[in-house]
Coordinates of C-alpha atoms in Angstrom, one line a residue:
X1140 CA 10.4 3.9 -29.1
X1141 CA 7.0 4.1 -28.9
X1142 CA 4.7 2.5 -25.7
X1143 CA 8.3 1.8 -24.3
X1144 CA 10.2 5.1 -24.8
X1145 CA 12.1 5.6 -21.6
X1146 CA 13.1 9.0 -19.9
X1147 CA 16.7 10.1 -20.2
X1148 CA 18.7 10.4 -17.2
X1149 CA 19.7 14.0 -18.6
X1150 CA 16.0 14.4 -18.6
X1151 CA 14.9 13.9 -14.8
X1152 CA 18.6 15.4 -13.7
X1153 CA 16.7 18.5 -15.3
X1154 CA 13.6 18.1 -14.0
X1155 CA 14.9 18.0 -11.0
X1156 CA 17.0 21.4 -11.3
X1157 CA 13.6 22.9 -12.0
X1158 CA 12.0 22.4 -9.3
X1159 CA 14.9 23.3 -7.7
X1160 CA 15.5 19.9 -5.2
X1161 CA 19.3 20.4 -6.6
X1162 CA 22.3 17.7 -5.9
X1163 CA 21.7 15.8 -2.6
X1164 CA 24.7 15.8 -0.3
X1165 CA 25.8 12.5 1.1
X1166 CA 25.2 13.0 4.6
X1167 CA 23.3 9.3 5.7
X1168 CA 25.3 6.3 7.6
X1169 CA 23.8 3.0 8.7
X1170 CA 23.0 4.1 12.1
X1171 CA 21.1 6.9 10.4
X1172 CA 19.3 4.4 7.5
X1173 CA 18.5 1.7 10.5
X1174 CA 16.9 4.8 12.2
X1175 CA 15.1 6.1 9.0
X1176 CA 14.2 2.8 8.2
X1177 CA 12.5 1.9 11.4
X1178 CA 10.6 5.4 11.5
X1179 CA 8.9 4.9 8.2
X1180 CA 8.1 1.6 8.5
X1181 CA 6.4 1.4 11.9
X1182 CA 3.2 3.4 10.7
X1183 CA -0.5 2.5 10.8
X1184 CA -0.3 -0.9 9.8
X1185 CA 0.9 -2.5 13.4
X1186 CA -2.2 -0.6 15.2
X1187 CA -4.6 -1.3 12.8
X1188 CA -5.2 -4.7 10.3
X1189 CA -3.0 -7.3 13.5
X1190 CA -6.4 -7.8 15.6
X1191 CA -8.6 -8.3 11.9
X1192 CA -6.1 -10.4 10.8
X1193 CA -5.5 -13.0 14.3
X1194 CA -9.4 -13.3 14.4
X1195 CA -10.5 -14.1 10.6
X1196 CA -7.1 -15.9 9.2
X1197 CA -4.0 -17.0 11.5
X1198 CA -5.0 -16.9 15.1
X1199 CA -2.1 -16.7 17.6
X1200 CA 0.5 -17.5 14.4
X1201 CA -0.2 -14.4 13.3
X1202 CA 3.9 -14.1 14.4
X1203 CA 4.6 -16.5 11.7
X1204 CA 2.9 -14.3 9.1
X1205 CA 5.2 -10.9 10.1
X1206 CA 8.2 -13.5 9.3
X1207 CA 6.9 -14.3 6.3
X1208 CA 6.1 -10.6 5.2
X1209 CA 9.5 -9.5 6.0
X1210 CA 11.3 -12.0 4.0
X1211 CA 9.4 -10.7 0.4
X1212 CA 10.2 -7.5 1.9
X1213 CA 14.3 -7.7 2.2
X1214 CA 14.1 -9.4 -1.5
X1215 CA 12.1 -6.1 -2.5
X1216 CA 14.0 -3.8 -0.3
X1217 CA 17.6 -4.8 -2.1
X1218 CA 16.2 -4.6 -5.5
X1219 CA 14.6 -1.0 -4.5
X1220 CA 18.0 -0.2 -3.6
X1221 CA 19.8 -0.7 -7.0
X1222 CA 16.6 1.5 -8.5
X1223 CA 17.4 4.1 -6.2
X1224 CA 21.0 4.1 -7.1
X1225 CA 20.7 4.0 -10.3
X1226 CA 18.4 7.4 -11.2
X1227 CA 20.3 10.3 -10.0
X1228 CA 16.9 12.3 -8.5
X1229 CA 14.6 10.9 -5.6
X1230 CA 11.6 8.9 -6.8
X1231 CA 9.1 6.6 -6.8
X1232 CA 9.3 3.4 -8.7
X1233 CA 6.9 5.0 -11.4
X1234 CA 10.3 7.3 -12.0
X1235 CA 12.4 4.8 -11.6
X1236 CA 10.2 2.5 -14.2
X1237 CA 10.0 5.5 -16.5
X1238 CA 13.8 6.0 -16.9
X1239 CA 14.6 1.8 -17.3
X1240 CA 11.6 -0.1 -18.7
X1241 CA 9.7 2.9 -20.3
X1242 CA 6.2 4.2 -20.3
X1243 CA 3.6 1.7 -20.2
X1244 CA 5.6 0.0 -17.3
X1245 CA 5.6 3.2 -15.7
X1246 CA 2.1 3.9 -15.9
X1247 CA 0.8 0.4 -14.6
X1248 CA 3.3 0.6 -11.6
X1249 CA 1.7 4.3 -11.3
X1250 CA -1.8 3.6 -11.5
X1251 CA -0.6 0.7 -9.0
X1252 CA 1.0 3.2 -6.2
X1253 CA -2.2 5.6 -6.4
X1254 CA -4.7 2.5 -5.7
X1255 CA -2.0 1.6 -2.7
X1256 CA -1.8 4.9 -1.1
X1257 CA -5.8 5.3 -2.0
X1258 CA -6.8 1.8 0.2
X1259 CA -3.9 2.9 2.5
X1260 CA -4.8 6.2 3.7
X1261 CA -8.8 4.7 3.8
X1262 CA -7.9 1.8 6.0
X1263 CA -5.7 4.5 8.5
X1264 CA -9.0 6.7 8.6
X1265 CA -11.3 4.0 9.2
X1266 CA -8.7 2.8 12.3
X1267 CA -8.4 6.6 13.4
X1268 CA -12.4 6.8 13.8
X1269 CA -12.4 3.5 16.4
X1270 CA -9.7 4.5 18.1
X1271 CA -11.3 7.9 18.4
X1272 CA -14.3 6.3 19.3
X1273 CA -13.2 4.2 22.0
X1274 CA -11.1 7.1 23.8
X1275 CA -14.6 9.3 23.8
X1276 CA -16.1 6.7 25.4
X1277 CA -13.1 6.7 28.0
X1278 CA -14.0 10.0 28.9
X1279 CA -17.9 9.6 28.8
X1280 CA -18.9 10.4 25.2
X1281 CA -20.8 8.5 23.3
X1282 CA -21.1 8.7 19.4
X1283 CA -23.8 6.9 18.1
X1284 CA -22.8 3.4 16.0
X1285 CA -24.6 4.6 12.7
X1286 CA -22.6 7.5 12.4
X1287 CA -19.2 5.6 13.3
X1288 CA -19.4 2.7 10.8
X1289 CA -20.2 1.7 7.5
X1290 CA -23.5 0.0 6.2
X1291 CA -21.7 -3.3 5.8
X1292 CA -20.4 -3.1 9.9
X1293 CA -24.1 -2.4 11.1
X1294 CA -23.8 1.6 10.5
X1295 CA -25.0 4.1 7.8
X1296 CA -21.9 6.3 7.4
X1297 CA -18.3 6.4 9.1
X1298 CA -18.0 10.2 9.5
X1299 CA -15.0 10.3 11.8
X1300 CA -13.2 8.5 9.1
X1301 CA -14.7 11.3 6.7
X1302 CA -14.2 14.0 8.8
X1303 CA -9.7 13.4 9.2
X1304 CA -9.2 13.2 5.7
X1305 CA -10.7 16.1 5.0
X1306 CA -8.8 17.6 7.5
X1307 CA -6.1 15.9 6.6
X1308 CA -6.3 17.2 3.0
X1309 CA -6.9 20.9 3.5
X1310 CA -3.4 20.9 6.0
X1311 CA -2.1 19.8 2.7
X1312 CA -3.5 21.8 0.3
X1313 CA -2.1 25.0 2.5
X1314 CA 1.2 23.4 2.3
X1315 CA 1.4 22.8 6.0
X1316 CA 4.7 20.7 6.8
X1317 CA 5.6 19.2 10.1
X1318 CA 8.8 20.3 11.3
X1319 CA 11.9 17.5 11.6
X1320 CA 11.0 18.0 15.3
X1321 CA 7.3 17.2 15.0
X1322 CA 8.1 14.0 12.7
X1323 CA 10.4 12.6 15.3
X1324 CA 8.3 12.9 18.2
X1325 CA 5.6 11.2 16.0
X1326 CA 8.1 8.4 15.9
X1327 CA 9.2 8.1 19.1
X1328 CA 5.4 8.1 20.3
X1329 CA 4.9 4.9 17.5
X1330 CA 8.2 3.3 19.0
X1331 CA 7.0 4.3 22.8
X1332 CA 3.6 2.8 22.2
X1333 CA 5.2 -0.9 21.1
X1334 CA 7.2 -1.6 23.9
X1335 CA 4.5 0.1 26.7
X1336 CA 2.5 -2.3 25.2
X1337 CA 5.0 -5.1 25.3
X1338 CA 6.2 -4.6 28.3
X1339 CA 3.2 -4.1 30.6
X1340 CA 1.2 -6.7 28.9
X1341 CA 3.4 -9.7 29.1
X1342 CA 2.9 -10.2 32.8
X1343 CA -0.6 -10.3 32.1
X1344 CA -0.4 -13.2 29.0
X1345 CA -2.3 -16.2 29.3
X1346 CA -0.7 -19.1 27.9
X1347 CA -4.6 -20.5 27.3
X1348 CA -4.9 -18.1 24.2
X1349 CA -2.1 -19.7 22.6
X1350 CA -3.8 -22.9 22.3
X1351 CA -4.0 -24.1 19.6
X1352 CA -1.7 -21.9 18.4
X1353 CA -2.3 -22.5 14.4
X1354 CA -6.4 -22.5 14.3
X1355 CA -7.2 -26.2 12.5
X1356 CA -8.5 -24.6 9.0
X1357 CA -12.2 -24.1 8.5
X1358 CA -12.1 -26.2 5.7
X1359 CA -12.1 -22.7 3.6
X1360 CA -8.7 -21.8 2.0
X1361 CA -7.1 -18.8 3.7
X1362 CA -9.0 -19.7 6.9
X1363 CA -6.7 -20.2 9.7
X1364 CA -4.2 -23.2 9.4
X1365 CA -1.0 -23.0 6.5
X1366 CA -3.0 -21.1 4.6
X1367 CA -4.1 -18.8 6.9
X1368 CA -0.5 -17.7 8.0
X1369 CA 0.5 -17.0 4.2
X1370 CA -2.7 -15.5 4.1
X1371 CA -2.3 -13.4 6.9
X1372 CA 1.2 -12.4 6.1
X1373 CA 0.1 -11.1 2.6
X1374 CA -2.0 -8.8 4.8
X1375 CA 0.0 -8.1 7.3
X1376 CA 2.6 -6.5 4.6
X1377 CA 0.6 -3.5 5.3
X1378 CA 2.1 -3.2 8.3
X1379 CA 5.4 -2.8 6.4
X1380 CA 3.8 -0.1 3.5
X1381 CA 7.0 2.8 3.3
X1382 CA 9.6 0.5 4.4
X1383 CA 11.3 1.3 0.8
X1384 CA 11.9 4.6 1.3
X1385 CA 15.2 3.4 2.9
X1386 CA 16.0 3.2 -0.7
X1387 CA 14.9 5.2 -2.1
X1388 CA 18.0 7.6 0.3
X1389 CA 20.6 5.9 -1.8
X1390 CA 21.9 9.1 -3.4
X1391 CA 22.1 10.7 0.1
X1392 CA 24.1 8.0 1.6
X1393 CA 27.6 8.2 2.1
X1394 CA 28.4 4.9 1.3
X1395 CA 25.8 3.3 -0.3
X1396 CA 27.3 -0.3 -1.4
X1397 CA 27.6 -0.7 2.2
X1398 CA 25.3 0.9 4.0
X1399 CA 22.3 0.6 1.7
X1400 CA 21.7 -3.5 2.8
X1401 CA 22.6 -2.5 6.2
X1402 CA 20.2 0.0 6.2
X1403 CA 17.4 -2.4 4.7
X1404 CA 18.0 -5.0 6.5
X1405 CA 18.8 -4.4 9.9
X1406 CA 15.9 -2.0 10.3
X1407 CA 13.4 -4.6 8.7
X1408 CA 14.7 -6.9 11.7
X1409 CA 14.4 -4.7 13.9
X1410 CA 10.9 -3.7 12.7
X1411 CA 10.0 -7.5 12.4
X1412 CA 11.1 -8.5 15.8
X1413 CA 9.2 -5.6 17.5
X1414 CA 5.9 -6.4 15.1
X1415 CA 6.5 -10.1 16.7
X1416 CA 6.6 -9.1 20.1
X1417 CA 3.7 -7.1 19.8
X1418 CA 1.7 -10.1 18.5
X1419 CA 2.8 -12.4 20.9
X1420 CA 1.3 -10.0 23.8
X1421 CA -1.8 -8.8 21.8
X1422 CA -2.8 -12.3 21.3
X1423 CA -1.4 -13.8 25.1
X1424 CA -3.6 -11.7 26.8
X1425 CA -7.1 -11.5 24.9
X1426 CA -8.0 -14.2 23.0
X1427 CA -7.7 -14.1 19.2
X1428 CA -11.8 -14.1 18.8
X1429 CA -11.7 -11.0 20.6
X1430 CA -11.0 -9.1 17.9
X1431 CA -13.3 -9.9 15.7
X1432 CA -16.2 -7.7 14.4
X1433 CA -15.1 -3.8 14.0
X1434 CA -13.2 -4.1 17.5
X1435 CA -10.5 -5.4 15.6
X1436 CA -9.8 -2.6 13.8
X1437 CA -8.4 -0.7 17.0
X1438 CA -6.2 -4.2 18.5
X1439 CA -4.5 -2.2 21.3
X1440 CA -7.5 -1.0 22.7
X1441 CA -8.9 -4.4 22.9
X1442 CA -5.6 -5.9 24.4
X1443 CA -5.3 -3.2 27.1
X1444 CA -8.7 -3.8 28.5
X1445 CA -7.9 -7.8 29.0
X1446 CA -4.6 -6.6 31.1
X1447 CA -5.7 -7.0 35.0
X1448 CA -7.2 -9.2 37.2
X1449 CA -10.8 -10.4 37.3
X1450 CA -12.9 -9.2 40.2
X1451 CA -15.6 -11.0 41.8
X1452 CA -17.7 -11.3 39.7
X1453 CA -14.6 -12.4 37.6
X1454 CA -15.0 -9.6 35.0
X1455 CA -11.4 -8.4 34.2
X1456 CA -10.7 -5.0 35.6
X1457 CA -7.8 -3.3 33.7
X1458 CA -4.4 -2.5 36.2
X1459 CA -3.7 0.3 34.4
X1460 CA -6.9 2.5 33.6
X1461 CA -4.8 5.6 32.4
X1462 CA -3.2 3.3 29.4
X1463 CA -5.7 2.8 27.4
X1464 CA -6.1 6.8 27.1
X1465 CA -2.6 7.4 27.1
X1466 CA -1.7 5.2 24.1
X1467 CA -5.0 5.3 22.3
X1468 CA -3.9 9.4 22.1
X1469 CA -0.6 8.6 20.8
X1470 CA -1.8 6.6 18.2
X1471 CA -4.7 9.4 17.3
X1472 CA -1.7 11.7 16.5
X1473 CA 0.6 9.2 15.1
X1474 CA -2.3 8.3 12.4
X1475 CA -2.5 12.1 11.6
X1476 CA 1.3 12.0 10.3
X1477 CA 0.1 8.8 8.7
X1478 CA -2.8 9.6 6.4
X1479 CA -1.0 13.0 5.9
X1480 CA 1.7 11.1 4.3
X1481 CA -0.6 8.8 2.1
X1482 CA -2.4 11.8 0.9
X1483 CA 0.7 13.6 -0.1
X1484 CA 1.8 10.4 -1.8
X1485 CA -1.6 9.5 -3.7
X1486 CA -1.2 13.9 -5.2
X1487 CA 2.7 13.4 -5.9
X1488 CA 2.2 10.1 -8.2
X1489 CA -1.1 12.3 -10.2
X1490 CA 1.4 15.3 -10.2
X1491 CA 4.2 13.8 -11.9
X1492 CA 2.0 11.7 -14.6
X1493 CA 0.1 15.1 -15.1
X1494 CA 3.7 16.7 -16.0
X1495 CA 4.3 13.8 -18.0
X1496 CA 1.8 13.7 -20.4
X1497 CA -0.4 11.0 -19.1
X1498 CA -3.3 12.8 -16.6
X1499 CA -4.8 16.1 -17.8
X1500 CA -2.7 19.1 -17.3
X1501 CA -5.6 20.1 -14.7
X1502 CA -4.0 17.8 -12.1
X1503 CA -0.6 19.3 -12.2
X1504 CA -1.3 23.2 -11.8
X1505 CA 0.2 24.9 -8.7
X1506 CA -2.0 26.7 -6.4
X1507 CA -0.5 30.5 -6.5
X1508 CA -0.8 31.0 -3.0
X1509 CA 0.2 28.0 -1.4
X1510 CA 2.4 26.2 -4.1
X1511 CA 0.6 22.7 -3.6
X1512 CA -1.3 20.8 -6.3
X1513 CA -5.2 21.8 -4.9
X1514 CA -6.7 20.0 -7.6
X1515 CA -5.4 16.5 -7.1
X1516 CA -5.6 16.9 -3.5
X1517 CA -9.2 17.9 -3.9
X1518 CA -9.9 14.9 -6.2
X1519 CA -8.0 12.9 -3.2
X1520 CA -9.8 14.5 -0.9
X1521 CA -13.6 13.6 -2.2
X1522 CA -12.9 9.9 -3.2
X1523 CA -11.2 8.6 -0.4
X1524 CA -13.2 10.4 2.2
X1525 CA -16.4 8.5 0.5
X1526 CA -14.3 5.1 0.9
X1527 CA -13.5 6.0 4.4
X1528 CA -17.3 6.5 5.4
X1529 CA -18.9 3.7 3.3
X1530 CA -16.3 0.6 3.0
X1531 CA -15.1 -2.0 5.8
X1532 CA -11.6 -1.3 6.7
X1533 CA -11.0 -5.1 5.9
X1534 CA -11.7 -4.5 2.2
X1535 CA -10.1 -1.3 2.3
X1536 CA -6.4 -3.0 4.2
X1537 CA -7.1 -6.6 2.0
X1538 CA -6.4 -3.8 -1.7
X1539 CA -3.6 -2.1 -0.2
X1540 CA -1.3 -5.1 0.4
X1541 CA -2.3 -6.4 -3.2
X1542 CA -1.5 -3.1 -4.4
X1543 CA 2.0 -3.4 -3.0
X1544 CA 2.4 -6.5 -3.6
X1545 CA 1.9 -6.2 -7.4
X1546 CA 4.3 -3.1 -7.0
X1547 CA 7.1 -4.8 -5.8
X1548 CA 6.8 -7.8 -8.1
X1549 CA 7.2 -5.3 -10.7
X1550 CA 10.0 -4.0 -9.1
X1551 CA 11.8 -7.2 -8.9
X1552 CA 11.0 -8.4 -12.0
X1553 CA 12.7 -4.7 -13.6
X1554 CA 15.7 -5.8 -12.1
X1555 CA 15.8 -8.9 -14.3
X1556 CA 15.3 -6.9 -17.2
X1557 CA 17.6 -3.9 -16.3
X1558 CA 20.5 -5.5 -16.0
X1559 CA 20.3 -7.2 -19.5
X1560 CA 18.8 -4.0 -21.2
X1561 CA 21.0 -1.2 -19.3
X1562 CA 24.1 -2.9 -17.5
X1563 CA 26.6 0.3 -18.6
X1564 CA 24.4 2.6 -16.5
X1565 CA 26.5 3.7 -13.4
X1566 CA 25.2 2.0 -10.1
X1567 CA 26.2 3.2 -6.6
X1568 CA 24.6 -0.1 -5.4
X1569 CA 24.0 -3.7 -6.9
X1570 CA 21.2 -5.7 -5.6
X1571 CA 22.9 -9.0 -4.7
X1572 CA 22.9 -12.4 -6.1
X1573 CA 21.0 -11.5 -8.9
X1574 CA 18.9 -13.3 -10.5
X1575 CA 18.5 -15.4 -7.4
X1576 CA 16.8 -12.7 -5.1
X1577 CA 14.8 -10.6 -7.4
X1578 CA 13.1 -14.1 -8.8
X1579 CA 13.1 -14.5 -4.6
X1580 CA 11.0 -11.5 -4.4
X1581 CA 8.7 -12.3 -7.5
X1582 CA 7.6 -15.8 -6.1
X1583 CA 7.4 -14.8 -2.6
X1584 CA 5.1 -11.7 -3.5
X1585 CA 3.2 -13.3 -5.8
X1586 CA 2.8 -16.4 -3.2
X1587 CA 1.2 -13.7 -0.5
X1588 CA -0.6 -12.2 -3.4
X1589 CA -1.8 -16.3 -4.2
X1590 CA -3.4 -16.4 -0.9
X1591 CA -5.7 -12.9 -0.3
X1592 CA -9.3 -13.6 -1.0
X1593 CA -10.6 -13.7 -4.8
X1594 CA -12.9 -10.6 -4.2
X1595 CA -9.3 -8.6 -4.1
X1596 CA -8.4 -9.8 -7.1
X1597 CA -11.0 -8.8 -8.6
X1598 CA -11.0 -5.2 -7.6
X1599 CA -7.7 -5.4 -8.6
X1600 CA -7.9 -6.7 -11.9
X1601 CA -10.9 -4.0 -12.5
X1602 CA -8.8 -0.8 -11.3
X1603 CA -6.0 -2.0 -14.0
X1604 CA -8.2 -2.0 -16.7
X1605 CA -10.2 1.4 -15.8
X1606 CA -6.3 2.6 -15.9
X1607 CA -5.5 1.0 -18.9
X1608 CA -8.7 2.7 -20.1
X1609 CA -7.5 6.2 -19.2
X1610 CA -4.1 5.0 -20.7
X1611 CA -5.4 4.1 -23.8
X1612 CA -7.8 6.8 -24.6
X1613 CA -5.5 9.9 -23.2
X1614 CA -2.2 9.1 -22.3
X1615 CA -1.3 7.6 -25.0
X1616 CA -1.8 10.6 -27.4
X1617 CA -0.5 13.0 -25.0
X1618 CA 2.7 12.2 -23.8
X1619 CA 4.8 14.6 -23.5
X1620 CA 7.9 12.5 -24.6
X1621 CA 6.0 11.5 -28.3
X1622 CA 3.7 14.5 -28.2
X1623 CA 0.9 14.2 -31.3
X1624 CA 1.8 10.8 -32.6
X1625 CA -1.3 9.6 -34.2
X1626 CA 0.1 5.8 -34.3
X1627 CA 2.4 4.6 -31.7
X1628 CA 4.7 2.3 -32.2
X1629 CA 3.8 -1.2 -29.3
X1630 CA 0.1 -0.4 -29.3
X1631 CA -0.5 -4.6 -29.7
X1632 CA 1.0 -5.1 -26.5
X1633 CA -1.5 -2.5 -25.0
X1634 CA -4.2 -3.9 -26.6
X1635 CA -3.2 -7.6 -25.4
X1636 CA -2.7 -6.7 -21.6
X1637 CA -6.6 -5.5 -22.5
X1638 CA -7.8 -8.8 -23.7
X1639 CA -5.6 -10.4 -20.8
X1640 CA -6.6 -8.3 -17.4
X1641 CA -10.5 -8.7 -19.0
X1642 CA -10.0 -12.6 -19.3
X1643 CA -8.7 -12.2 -15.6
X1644 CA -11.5 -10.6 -14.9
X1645 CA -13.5 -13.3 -15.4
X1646 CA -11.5 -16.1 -14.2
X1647 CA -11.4 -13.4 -11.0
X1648 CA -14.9 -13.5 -10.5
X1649 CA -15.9 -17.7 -11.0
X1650 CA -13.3 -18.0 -8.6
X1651 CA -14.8 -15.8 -5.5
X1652 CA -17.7 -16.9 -6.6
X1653 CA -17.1 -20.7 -6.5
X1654 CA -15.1 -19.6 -3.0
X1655 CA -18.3 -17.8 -1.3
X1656 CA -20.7 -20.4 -3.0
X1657 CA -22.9 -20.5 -6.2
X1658 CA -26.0 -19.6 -3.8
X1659 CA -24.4 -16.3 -2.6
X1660 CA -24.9 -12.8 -4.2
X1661 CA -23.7 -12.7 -7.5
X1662 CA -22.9 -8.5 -7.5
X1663 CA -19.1 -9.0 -8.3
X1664 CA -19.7 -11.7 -10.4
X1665 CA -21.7 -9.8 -12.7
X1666 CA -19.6 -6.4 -12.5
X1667 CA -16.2 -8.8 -13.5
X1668 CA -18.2 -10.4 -16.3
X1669 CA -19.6 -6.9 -17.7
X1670 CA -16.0 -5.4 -17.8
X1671 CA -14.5 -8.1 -19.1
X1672 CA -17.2 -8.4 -22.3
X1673 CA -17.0 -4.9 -22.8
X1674 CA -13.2 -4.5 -22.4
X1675 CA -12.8 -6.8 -25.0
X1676 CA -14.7 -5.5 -27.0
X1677 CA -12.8 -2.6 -26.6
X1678 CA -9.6 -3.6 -27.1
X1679 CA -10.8 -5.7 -30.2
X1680 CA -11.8 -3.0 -31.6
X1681 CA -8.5 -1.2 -31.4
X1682 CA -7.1 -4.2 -32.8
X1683 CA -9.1 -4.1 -35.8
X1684 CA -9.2 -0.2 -36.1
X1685 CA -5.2 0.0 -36.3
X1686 CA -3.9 -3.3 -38.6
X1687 CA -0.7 -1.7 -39.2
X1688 CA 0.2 -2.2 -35.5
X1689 CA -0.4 -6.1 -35.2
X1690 CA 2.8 -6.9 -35.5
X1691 CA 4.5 -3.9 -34.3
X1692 CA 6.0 -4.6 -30.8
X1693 CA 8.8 -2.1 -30.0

């Protein structure tokens, strides 16, 4: 089989006897999916990129971009569904890949999930460190700017940031689980937080902020007007990172034809319709400039200050002082549960590619004592505690939505080929109208994807290839499926997605630099242009070092 070998369901049903998860019983209704759904997906995101986003791309329409997020999410979430259904042991959508579309599929989409979670649990940690911030200086403390920020937001190093997710990671490495109890409160404090907000602050909107309502573009693509929203909303899908674990409960739910689209749906409505309302108030009673600079990093701390009435010398004095400390607190320890979760999620995807075959073994030893994988949370630990203290939390949200993005294109472009390449395999749910919705969710991902600034791209382009790098010189020869093949069988089509990602990577880099202006520094440009010369020579080399496997494609 090759680069496309595919895991046998036999296989993970045994993998998943071993480490002794067993049969899941069928205990989940809708009501219970809705509720699931609407926990997991009301994380970080909402608290954190909103205020970044109104000020640099949509404005006040930033309500129009949440609509526009959630529609490529539903197309996702029904395609993530039949995945789910389909493999009979809980995973990610590297499993899921592994088992229908085979290995080289499954390693992109996992070298994919460990940049989201990587630029996810960064862009919580640098939102933690404002809001801690701003409630220190509610109670008189004062932390000095150089050592809250990073050197591109006026500071040296964001040690806050640093400091959680180190703390974050050691709770992990001792194997430290909230309790069922904890995690609910945790969501009942993110659900609490939303409609205090709502509530209280609509008496004090001003119908002023709303005006104009879509910014006139700056002339700039992705700069407020059209362009802006479907730029904003391919940000914004942050806010909705974890909304697929609904599906990923499919072998837990009692019904899951039924209650599986129920379940997706109705809590991404919910979900949606509570992110609206949010942005409606946060941008009705500041205006959307307000939260520009590193304020906007902590929206609802901004917002709450901009609810009261101005005194006399018309400076706005806040009607409810305790607020701001009372919901900047909840969200302190509803981040926590956040970046705890990325963390875990960033060592689980290394874990299982280690067992694989494809990382070093090194990365998938058990600690003795506490039963966690210490190394990968250590490697975890270092890199994105260094992004947290020395990259904008812009950058840092921007490559987590492309990340997802990308992975739910994959996603819904699997179903396309799963159906043709696997239709006997039993399915407990079918995603709908096929092919209309997963070719739904490929154009409307890929349409957000369009509109997020070309500097993304172009870290995204690069982390593919260093993956495809790691792929190429490890993985490949020690999978544990074709263990100690010398030649494997599809190594042109590796080679080729070389030679394409590094052409990318220079089409990446004339493009932001034509967008920023010829003038500008030319730091990206030159990194895309030195990976892409040397990748291909890389991969021409491999080409011309292995004839045999030109025209060897399966």
């Amino acid at each position: 089989m090759g680069l496309f070998i595919r895991k046998s369901i036999e296989a993970l049903q045994a993998e998943a006897k071993e480490t002794g998860s067993g049969t899941l019983k069928r205990v989940l209704g809708p009501v219970s999916l809705v509720a699931l759904g609407v926990g997991v997906i009301i994380g970080a995101g909402l608290f954190s990129i909103t205020g970044t986003v109104a000020a640099s791309y949509t404005g006040p329409a930033i309500t129009l971009s949440f609509i526009i997020a959630a529609i490529g999410c539903c197309f996702a979430g029904l395609c993530y569904a039949e995945f789910a259904s389909m493999i009979p042991v809980s995973g990610s959508a590297y499993t899921y890949s592994y088992a229908t579309m085979g290995e080289l599929i499954a390693w992109i989409i996992g070298w994919d999930l460990v940049l989201e979670y990587t630029v996810a649990a960064t862009t919580v940690s640098i939102s933690w460190s404002r809001y801690m911030t701003v409630f220190l200086q509610g109670v008189g403390i004062e932390l000095p700017h150089a050592f809250t920020a990073c050197p591109w937001d006026g500071g040296i190093v964001n040690i806050p940031a640093m400091i959680i997710v180190v703390l974050m990671s050691l709770i992990l490495m001792r194997g430290t689980a909230g309790s069922s109890f904890f995690n609910g409160l945790i969501v009942f404090l993110k659900i609490a937080v939303i409609l205090i907000f709502v509530v209280l602050g609509w008496q004090f909107i001003q119908n002023d902020n709303y005006t104009p309502y879509i910014p006139a573009n700056t002339g700039t693509l992705g700069e407020f007007g059209i362009s802006g929203i479907f730029r904003g909303a391919a940000i914004v899908f942050f806010a909705f990172l974890g909304f697929d674990a609904v599906s990923t409960a499919a072998q837990e739910t009692k019904n899951p034809k039924r209650d599986m689209p129920i379940g997706i749906l109705v809590s991404l409505l919910v979900c949606t319709i509570l992110y609206i309302l949010f942005a409606h108030v946060m941008t009705g009673v500041a205006h959307y400039t307000d939260f520009s600079g590193q304020v906007g990093i902590a929206p609802v701390a901004v917002a709450i200050e901009k609810m009261g009435h101005p005194d006399a010398a018309g400076v706005i004095q806040p009607a409810y002082p305790w607020l701001n400390k009372a919901i900047i607190l909840a969200i302190l320890f509803g981040y926590c549960s956040v970046i705890m979760v990325t963390l875990l999620g960033q060592s689980r995807v290394f874990l299982s590619m280690s067992r694989d075959g494809l990382l070093p073994p090194f990365f998938s030893k058990i600690n003795q004592r506490f039963r966690t994988p210490v190394h990968s949370n250590c490697l975890f630990m270092v890199l994105v505690s260094l992004l947290a203290g020395f990259i904008p939390a812009q950058v840092a949200g921007e490559m987590t939505s492309i990340g997802t993005l990308l992975a739910f294109t994959l996603v819904c472009a699997a179903i396309l080929i799963v159906r043709k390449t696997m239709p006997d395999v039993p399915r407990a749910f079918k995603t709908p109208f096929v092919p209309f919705v997963p070719i739904m969710g490929i154009l409307t991902c890929l349409c957000m994807m369009s509109f997020l600034p070309a500097d993304t791209w172009i870290r995204l382009v690069l982390w593919m290839l260093i993956g495809l790098d790691v792929y190429a010189s490890y993985g490949i020869h020690h999978s544990k499926l074709e263990y100690g093949q010398k030649h494997r069988k599809g190594d042109i089509v590796l080679n080729l997605t070389g030679l394409i990602l590094s052409i990318l990577s220079v089409i990446t880099g004339l493009w932001h630099q034509q967008t920023v202006g010829w003038d500008a520094d030319k730091t990206l440009l030159t990194i895309s242009f030195v990976f892409a010369f040397t990748h291909c020579a890389f991969y021409m080399w491999r080409i011309w070092k292995h004839p045999h496997n030109r025209t060897k494609v399966s």
